[in-house]
Amino acid sequence: SIPSLALPVGVTLDRYIMHKQSSFPFATGELSQLLRDIALAGKIIHREVNRAGLIDLTGGMGSQNVQGESQQKLDVIANIRFKRALKNGGEACAIISEEEEDIIYTGNQNGKYIVAIDPLDGSSNIDVNVSIGTIFSIYRRVTPVGTLPTMVDCLQSGRKQVAAGYILYGSSTMLVYSTGCGVNGFTYDNSLGEFILSHPDITSPKDGSIYSCNDGNWELYDESVKAYLTDCRRKQYTARYIGSLVGDFHRNLLKGGIYLYPPTVKSPQGKLRLLYEGFPLAFLAEQAGCIATDGTQPVLDIDPHSLHQRTPLYIGAPVMVQALSRMFQVSRSKF
Ligand code: P6P
């Protein structure tokens, strides 16, 4: 069998999951199956994203999602595909989706897991062929198996996540996830229809010189954010902002950098959603040696009170996030 410590680059996701499961003597395979179900939906969305322009899947539906954002055709398709994969897989008893207001009950009341998901984040970029992504977070239910899941199952602490990850539909399609024992990246091989281990044990640089934020919001930022960004410019750091969170996060994870989405007048609580953007990416960040804060506390320590609540997000290399946090402390000490 494969050596217990390191799995070679090139191993399939399936084989990796089975190997990891064998390291947990009491594992019963449900989380493994859930990860497979998510990967399956990711393969289907990969196909839809890559042919969007060919079969007119681009553009808007003329409808809005719960966020009041115009739904793109692929948003709706991705939401349907992930719901179907999770319902058919049987392991998830409830789903929280960016695309739907309320808890989605899968009917699998014996399912042990809750999945919070942004089926297709950054979808306004689809029509211009810019990378987009799926972000997911997995919790174990806290109510008894066999009963209808409740809001208590869905509003758990970010530190109760049992797994989290994203699928990046970019120049290649990658699945990057963690079950709490480090972060691993799998690249999709279209010819095999398999995700292949390509980035084992991702450890992000402690410092970096890439900063990602929407400079167009400059006038809306508070003084401490402006002071930090001015310092980045003085140091001649590189500004990289795709406008697609998964793409920006992935680049910074591998190369070292910081992503900022501060509160603005338009979005006083920040734009990004806690349950299916902040929490999963903060989980991954900490697993890879990074930091994620809302400006006052670690994102994972934020108390969730509603399914679609928003949060400011500052996430990336510890040296960079700590430098920003010091700016916040200086600003607060003046009052
Ligand atoms: P803005 C996409 O809508 C998204 O949720 C993230 O993927 C992205 O980082 C951010 O919003 C972009 O927001 O306001 O800069 O266009």
PDB file of C-alpha atoms in Angstrom, residues 24 44-45 86 120 138 188 192 236 238 247 263 289 298:
ATOM      1  CA  PHE A  24      -8.582   7.618  11.014  1.00  0.00           C
ATOM      2  CA  ILE A  44     -19.883  18.937 -13.988  1.00  0.00           C
ATOM      3  CA  ILE A  45     -19.521  22.687 -13.378  1.00  0.00           C
ATOM      4  CA  LEU A  86     -25.441  16.476  -2.316  1.00  0.00           C
ATOM      5  CA  LEU A 120     -20.240  29.921  -8.257  1.00  0.00           C
ATOM      6  CA  ILE A 138     -18.691  21.314   5.948  1.00  0.00           C
ATOM      7  CA  TYR A 188      -8.450  18.215 -12.852  1.00  0.00           C
ATOM      8  CA  LEU A 192      -9.089  11.053 -17.220  1.00  0.00           C
ATOM      9  CA  GLN A 236       6.222  49.179  -4.332  1.00  0.00           C
ATOM     10  CA  THR A 238       2.352  44.426  -6.534  1.00  0.00           C
ATOM     11  CA  GLY A 247      -8.715  33.409  -7.908  1.00  0.00           C
ATOM     12  CA  PRO A 263     -16.440  47.701   5.056  1.00  0.00           C
ATOM     13  CA  GLY A 289      -0.200  29.078   8.042  1.00  0.00           C
ATOM     14  CA  PRO A 298     -10.076  36.146  13.832  1.00  0.00           C
TER      15      PRO A 298
END
